[in-house]
Short mmCIF file of C-alpha atoms in Angstrom, two decimals:
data_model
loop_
_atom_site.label_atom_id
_atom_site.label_comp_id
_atom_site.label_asym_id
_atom_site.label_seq_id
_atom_site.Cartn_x
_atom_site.Cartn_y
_atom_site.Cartn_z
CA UNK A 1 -16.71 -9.90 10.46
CA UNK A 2 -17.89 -6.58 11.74
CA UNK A 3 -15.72 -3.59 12.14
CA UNK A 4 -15.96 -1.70 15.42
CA UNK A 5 -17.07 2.04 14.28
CA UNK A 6 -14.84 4.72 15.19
CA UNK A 7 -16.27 7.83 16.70
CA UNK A 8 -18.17 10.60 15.37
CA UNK A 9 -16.01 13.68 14.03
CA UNK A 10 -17.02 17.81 14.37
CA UNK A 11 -15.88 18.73 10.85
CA UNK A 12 -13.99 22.15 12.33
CA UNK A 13 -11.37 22.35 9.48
CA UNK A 14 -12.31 25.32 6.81
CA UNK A 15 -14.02 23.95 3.27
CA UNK A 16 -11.70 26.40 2.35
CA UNK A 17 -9.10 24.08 2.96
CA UNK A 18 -10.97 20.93 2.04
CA UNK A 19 -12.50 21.95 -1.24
CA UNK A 20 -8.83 22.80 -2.54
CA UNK A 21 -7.74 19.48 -1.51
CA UNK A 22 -10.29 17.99 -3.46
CA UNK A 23 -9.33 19.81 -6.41
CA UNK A 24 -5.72 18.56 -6.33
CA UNK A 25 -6.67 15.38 -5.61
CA UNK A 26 -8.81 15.12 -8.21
CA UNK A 27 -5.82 16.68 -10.75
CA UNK A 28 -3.32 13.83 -8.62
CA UNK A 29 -5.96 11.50 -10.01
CA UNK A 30 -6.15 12.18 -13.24
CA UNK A 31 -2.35 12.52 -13.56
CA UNK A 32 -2.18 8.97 -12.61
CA UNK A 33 -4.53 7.71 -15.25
CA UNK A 34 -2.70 10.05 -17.75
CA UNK A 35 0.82 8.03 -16.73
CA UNK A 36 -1.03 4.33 -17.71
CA UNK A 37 -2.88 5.82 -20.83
CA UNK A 38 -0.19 3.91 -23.01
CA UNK A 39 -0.26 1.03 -20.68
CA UNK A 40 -3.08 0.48 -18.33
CA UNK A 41 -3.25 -1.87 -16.11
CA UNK A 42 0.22 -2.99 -16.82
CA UNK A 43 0.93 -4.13 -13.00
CA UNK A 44 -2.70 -6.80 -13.16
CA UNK A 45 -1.09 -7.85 -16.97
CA UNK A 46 1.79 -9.13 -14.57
CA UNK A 47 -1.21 -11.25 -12.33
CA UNK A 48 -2.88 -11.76 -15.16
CA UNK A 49 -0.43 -13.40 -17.05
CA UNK A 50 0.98 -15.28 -13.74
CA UNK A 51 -2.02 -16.54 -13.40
CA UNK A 52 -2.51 -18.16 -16.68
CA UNK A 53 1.40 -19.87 -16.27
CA UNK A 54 0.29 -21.18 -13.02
CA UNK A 55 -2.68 -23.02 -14.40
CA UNK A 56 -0.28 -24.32 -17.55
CA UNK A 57 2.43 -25.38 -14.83
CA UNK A 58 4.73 -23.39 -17.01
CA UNK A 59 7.03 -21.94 -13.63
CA UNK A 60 10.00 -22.25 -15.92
CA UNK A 61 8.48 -19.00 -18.27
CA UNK A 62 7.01 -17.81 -14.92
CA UNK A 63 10.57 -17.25 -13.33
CA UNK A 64 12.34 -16.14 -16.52
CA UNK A 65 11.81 -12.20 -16.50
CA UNK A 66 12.47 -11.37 -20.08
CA UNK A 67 10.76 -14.44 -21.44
CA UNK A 68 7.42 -13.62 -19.11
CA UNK A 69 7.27 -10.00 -20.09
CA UNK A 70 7.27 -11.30 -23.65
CA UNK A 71 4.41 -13.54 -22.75
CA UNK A 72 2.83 -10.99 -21.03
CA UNK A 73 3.12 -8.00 -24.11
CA UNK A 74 2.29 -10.83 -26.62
CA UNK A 75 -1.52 -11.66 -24.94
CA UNK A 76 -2.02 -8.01 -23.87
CA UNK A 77 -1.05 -6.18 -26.97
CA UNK A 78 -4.88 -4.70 -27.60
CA UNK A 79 -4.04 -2.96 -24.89
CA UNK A 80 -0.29 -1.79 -24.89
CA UNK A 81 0.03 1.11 -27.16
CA UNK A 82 3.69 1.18 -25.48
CA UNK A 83 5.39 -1.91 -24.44
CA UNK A 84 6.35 -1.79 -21.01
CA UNK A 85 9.58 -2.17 -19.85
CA UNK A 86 10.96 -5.50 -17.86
CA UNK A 87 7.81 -6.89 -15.85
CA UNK A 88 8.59 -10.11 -14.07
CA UNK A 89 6.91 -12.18 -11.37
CA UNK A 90 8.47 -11.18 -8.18
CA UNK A 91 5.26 -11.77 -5.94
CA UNK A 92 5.84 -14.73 -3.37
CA UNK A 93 3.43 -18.45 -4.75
CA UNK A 94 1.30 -17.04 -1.96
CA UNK A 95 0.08 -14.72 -4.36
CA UNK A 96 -0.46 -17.12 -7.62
CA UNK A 97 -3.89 -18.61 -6.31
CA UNK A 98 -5.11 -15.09 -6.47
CA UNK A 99 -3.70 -14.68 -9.76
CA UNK A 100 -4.94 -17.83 -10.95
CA UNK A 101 -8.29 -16.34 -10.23
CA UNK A 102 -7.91 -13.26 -12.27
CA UNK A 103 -6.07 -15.56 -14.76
CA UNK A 104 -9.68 -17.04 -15.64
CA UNK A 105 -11.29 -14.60 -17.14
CA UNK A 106 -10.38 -12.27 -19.86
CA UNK A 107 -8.48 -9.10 -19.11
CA UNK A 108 -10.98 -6.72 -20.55
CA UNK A 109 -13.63 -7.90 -18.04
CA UNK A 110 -10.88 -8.35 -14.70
CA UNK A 111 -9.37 -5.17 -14.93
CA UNK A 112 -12.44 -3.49 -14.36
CA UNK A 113 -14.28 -5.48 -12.17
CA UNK A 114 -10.88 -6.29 -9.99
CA UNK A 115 -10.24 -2.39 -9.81
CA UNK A 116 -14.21 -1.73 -9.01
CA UNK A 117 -14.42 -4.18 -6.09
CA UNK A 118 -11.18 -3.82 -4.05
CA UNK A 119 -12.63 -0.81 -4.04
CA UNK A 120 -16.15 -0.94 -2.69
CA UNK A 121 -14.04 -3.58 -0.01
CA UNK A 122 -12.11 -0.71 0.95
CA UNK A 123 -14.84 1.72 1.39
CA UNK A 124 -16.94 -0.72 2.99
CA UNK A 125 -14.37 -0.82 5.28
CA UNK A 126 -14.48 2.80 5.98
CA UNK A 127 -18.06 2.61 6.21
CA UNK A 128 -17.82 0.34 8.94
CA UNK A 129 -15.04 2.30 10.41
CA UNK A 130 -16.45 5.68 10.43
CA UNK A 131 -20.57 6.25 11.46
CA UNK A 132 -23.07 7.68 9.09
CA UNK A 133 -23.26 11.33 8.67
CA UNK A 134 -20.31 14.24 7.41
CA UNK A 135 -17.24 12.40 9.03
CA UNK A 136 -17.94 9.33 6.91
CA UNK A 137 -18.76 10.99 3.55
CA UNK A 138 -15.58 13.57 4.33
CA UNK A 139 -12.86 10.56 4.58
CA UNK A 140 -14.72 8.46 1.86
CA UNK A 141 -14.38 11.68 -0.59
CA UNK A 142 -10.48 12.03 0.91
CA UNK A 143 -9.76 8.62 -0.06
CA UNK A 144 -11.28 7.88 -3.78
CA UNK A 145 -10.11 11.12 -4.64
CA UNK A 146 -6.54 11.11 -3.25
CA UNK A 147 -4.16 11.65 -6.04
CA UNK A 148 -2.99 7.86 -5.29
CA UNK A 149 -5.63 6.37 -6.45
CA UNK A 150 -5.96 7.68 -9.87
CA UNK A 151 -2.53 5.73 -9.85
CA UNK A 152 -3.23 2.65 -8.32
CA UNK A 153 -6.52 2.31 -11.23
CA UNK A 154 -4.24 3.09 -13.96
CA UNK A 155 -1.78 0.74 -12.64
CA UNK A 156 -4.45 -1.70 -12.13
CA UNK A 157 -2.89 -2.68 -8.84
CA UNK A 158 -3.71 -4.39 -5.19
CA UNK A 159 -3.37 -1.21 -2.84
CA UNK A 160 -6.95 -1.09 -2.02
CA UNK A 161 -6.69 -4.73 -0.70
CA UNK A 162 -3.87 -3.85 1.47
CA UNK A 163 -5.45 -0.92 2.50
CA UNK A 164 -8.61 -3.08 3.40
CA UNK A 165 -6.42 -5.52 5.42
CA UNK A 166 -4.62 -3.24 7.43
CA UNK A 167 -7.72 -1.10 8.33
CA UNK A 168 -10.11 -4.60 8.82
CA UNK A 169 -6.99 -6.28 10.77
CA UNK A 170 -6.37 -3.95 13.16
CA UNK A 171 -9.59 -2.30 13.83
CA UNK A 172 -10.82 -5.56 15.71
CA UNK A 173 -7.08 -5.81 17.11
CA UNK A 174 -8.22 -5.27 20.68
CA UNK A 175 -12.09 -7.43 20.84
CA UNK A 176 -10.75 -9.93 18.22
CA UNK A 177 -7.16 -11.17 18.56
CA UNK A 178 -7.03 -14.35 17.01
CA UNK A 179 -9.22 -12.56 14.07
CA UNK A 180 -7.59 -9.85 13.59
CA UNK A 181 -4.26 -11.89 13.12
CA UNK A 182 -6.10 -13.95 10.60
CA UNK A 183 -6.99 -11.43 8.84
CA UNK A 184 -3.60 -9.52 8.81
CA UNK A 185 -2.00 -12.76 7.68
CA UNK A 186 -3.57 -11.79 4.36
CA UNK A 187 -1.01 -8.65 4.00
CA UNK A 188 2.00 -11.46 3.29
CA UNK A 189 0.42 -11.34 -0.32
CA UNK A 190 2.05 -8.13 -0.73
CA UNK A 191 5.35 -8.90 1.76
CA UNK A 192 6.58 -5.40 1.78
CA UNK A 193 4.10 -4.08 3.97
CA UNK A 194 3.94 -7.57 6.29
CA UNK A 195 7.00 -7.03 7.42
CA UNK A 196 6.13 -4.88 10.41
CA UNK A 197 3.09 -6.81 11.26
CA UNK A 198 4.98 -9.22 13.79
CA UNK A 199 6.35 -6.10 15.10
CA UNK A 200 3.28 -4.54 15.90
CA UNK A 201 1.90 -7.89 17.33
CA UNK A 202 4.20 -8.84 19.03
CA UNK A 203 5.69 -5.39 20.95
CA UNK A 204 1.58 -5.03 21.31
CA UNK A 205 1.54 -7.93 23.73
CA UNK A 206 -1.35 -9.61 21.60
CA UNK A 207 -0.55 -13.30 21.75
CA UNK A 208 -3.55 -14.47 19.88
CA UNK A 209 -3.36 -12.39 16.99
CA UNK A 210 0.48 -13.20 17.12
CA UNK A 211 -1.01 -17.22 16.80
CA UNK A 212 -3.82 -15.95 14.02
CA UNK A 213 -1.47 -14.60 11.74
CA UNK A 214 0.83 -17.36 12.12
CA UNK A 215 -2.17 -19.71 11.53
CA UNK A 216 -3.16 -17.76 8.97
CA UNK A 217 0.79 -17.09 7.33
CA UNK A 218 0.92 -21.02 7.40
CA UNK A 219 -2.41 -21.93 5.75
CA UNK A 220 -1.60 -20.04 3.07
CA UNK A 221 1.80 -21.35 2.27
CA UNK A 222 0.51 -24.97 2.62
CA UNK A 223 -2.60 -23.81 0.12
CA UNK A 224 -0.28 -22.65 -2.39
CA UNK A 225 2.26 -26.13 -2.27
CA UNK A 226 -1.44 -28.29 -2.32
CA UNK A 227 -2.58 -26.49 -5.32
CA UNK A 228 0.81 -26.04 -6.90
CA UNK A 229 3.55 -28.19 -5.60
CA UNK A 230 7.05 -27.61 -4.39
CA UNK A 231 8.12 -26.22 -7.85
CA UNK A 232 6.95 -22.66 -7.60
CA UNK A 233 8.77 -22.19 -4.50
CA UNK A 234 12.02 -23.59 -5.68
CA UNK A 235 11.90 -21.28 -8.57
CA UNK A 236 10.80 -18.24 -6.73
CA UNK A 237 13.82 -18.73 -4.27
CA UNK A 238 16.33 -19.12 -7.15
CA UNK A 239 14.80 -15.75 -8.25
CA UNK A 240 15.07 -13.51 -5.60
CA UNK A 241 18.26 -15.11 -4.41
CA UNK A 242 20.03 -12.10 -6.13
CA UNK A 243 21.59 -14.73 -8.75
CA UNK A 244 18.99 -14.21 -11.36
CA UNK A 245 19.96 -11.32 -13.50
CA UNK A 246 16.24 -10.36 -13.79
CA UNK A 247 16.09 -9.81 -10.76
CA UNK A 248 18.72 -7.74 -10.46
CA UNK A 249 17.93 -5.96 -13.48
CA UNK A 250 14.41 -5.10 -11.82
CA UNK A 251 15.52 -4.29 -8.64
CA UNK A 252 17.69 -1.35 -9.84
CA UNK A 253 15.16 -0.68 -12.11
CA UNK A 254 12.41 -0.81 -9.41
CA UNK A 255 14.64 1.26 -6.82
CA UNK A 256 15.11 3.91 -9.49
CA UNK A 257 11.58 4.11 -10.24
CA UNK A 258 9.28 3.81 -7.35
CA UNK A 259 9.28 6.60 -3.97
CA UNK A 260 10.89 4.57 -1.67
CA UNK A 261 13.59 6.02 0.73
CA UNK A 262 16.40 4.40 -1.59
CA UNK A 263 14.56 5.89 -5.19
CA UNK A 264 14.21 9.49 -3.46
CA UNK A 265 18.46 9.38 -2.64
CA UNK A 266 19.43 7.60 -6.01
CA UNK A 267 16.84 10.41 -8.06
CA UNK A 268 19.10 13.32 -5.87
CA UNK A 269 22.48 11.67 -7.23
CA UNK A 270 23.41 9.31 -4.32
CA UNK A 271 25.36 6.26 -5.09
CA UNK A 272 24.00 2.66 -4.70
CA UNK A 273 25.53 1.85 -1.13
CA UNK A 274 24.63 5.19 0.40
CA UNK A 275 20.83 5.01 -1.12
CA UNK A 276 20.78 1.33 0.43
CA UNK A 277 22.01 2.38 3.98
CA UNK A 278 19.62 5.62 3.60
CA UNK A 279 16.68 2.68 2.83
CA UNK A 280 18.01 0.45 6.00
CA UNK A 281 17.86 3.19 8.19
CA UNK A 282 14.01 4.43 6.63
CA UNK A 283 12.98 0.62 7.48
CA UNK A 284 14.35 0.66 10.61
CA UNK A 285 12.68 3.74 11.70
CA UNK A 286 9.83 2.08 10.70
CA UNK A 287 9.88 -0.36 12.80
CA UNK A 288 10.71 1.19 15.85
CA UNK A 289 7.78 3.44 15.31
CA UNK A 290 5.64 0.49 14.98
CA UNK A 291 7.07 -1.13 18.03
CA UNK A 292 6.73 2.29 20.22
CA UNK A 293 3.26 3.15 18.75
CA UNK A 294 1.77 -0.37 19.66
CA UNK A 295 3.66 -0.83 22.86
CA UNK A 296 2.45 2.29 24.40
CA UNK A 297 -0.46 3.35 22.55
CA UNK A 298 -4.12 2.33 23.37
CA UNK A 299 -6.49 3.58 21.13
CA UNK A 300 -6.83 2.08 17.55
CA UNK A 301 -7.23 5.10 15.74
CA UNK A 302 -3.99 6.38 15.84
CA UNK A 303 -2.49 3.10 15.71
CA UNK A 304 -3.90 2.72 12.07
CA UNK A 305 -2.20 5.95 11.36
CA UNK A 306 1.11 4.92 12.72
CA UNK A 307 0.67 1.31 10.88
CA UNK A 308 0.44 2.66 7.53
CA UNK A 309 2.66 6.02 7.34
CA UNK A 310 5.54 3.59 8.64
CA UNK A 311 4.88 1.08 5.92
CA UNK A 312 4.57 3.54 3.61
CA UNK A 313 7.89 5.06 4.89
CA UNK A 314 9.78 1.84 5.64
CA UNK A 315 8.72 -0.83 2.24
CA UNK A 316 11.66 -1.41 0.48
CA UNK A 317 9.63 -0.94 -2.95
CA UNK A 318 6.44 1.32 -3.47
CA UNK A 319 5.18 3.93 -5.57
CA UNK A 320 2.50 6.31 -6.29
CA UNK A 321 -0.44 3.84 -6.55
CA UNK A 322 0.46 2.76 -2.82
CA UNK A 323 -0.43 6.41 -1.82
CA UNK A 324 -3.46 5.32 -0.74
CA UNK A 325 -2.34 4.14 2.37
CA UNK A 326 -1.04 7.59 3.36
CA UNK A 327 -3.71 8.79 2.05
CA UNK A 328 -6.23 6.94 4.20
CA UNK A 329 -3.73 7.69 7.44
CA UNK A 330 -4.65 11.22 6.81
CA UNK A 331 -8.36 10.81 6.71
CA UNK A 332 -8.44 9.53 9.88
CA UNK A 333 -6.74 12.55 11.33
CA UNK A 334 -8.49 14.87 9.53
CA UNK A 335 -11.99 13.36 10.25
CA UNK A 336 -11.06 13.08 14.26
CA UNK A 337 -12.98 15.12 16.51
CA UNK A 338 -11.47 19.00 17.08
CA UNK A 339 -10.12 18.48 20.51
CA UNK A 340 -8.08 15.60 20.25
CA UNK A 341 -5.93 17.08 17.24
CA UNK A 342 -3.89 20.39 17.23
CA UNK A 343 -3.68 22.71 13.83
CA UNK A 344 0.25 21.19 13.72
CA UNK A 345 -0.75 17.92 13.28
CA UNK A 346 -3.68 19.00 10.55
CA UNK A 347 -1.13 20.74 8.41
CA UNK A 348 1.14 17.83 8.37
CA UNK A 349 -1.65 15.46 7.56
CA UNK A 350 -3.15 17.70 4.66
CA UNK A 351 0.63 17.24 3.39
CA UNK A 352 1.05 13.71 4.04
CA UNK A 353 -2.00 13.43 2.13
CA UNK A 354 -1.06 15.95 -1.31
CA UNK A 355 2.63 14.15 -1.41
CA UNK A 356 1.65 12.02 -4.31
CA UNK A 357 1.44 14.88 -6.40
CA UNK A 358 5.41 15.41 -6.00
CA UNK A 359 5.95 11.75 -6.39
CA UNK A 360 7.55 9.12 -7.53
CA UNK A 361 10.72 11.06 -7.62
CA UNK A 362 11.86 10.04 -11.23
CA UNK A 363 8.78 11.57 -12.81
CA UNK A 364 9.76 15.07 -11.21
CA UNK A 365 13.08 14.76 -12.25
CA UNK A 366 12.13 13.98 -15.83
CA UNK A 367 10.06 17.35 -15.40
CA UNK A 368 13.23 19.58 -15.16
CA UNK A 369 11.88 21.50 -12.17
CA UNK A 370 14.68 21.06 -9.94
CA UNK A 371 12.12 22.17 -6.76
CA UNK A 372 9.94 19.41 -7.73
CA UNK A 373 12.84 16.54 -7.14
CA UNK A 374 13.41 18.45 -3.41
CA UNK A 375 9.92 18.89 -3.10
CA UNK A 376 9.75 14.89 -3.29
CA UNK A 377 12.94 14.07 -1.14
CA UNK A 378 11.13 15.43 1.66
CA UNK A 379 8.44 13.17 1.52
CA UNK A 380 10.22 10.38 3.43
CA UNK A 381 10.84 12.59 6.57
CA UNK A 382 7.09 14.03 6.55
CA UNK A 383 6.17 10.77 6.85
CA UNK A 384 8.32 9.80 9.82
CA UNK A 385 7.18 13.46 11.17
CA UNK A 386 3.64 12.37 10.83
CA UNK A 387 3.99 9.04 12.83
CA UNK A 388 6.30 10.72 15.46
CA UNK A 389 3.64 13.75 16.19
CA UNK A 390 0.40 10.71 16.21
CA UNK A 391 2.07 9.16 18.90
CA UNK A 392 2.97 12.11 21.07
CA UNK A 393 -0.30 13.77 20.40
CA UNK A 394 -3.15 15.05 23.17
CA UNK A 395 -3.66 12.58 25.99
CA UNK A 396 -7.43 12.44 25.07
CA UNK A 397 -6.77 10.68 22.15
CA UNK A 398 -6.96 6.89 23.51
CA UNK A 399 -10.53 8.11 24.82
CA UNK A 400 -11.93 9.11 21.15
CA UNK A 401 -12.70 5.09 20.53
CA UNK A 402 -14.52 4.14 23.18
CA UNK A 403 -14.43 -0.14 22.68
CA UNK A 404 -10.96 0.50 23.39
CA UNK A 405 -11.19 0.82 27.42
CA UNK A 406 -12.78 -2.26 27.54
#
């Protein structure tokens, strides 16, 4: 599938303000490796191990949380110097052909090579997204050394694949309808960014990629009841159907630990209810930026940004790792051409991009920098001030991708 190129950029913006950037990102990244040294790639343990309990047919360990995280410490202990805490399954059977795969080999060999070539996907994306020469090389640099992805390779987790899919998907949007809903159909594997997907389709007006993701939505269901049966399902449901105290126990858990809207209000003392309101409303938002940005915008560019700063600010669950996806939002502000972005718009995105640093909330916390825990509670509304100002920027902006006024 190729990936229309987006335009050229005139790199106007300081290396005074780049190189510093760099630097941080580069002391984001190694923060995030530093967080997984006792652990890493705890997250892939979780496919890993999923994957070797789908092959068994074992879906009774599979939906038992405290039983599968004592599968999954017992086969990775070479690798644990701390047990983690409670790990279970939680991704939909969608998911557990994909973790059958990395299942198959050992984990020594799949972390790295899983890890190594989401990643080249990802920047092959970008490569196809952005034309040879200083604009390319700048975002590329932006991206590998955003201070989420030393997270998401400690974590050993899938962000560069959804990164990949939402870039890939909605770059041939407009040429490639049916396509490009294929290919976002692949963002169900991780649900919590799908969600606004139909929105975006569907207030877009683009009734073939509305039947490609469908398509696509429903092959992979019926691929994942051929391989596996009914079973996996059934037990998945009875999970997440908030009677399983595993669930429950890793929800909270998860809330509390990841950067969410909900994790940022229950880190600054909240209660429950009014963190899960605060969450409603964040999703929400989301989704009526989403509907707004795709209804009346044109140009593809800034509907990637839009995309991913409102799944970023709308999942119900996230965390550092899935930085990236802000991460690459900013790179494709700061790589467009001068005249089609103001310096208001630059600032924002250079924060939008260094937010991972203050994040997830309960690390600064932990800290006992008070200003750090703010400094992270106002991550949520940059994000929703980032989408807002993309889709009231310049006029010129639809005209910066030229495939789009075909």
């Amino acid at each position: 599938m190729t990936v229309p190129p987006l335009p050229g950029a005139d790199l106007h913006t300081s290396s005074i303000v780049y190189l510093p950037m760099l630097c941080l990102g580069l002391l984001g990244f190694g923060l995030g490796l530093i967080f997984y040294r006792n652990a890493p790639g705890s997250d892939l343990m979780v496919f890993h191990t999923a994957g070797r309990l789908a092959e068994l047919g074992d879906y009774a360990t599979l939906a038992d949380g405290s039983r599968f995280t004592e599968l999954l410490v017992k086969t990775h202990q070479a690798w644990l110097r701390v047990p983690p805490g409670l790990h279970p399954w939680v991704y939909p059977p969608t998911m557990l052909p994909f973790a059958m795969m990395i299942g198959a080999f050992p984990f020594g060999f799949i972390y790295p090579v899983m890890i190594a070539a989401s990643l080249i996907v990802l920047l092959s994306c970008m490569a196809r997204c952005w034309p040879t020469g200083s604009a390319r090389d700048l975002a590329i640099l932006l991206v590998v050394l955003s201070p989420g992805t030393g997270w998401c390779i400690g974590a050993g987790q899938v962000s560069f694949i959804a990164a990949s899919i939402i870039l890939a998907g909605l770059a041939v949007l407009r040429r490639r309808g049916l396509a490009a809903g294929l290919v976002l159909s692949l963002l169900t594997l991780k649900p919590q960014f799908a969600l606004l997907v139909p929105v975006a389709l569907v207030c877009g007006g683009n009734r073939r990629a509305c039947i490609g993701f469908t398509l696509g939505a429903a092959a992979l269901l019926a691929l994942s009841v051929a391989m596996l049966g009914a079973d996996p399902w059934l037990s998945w449901i009875h999970f997440i159907s908030g009677t399983d105290a595993h669930f429950a126990a890793w929800q909270e858990t998860g809330r509390y630990s990841g950067q969410s809207m909900d994790a940022h209000l229950l880190v600054l003392g909240f209660s429950s209810r009014i963190a899960g309101v605060g969450q409603l409303i964040a999703s929400l938002a989301a989704a009526g930026i989403v509907g707004w940005s795709f209804a009346t915008i044109l140009d593809t560019r800034r509907r990637m940004i839009v995309f991913m700063v409102a799944a970023t600010l709308g999942a119900p669950h996230i965390s550092n790792y899935d930085a990236v996806l802000s991460a690459l939002a900013a790179a494709l502000v700061l790589t467009s051409p001068r005249q089609v972005r103001g310096p208001g718009i630059t600032i924002v995105a250079i924060l939008v991009w260094s937010s991972a640093l203050v994040n997830p909330p309960f690390v600064m916390k932990a800290l006992g920098i008070p200003a750090l825990a703010i400094l992270s509670a106002a991550t949520p509304p940059l994000l929703f001030l980032f989408a807002i100002m993309t889709i009231i920027a310049r006029s010129e902006l639809p005209a910066t991708i030229g495939y789009d006024r075909a």
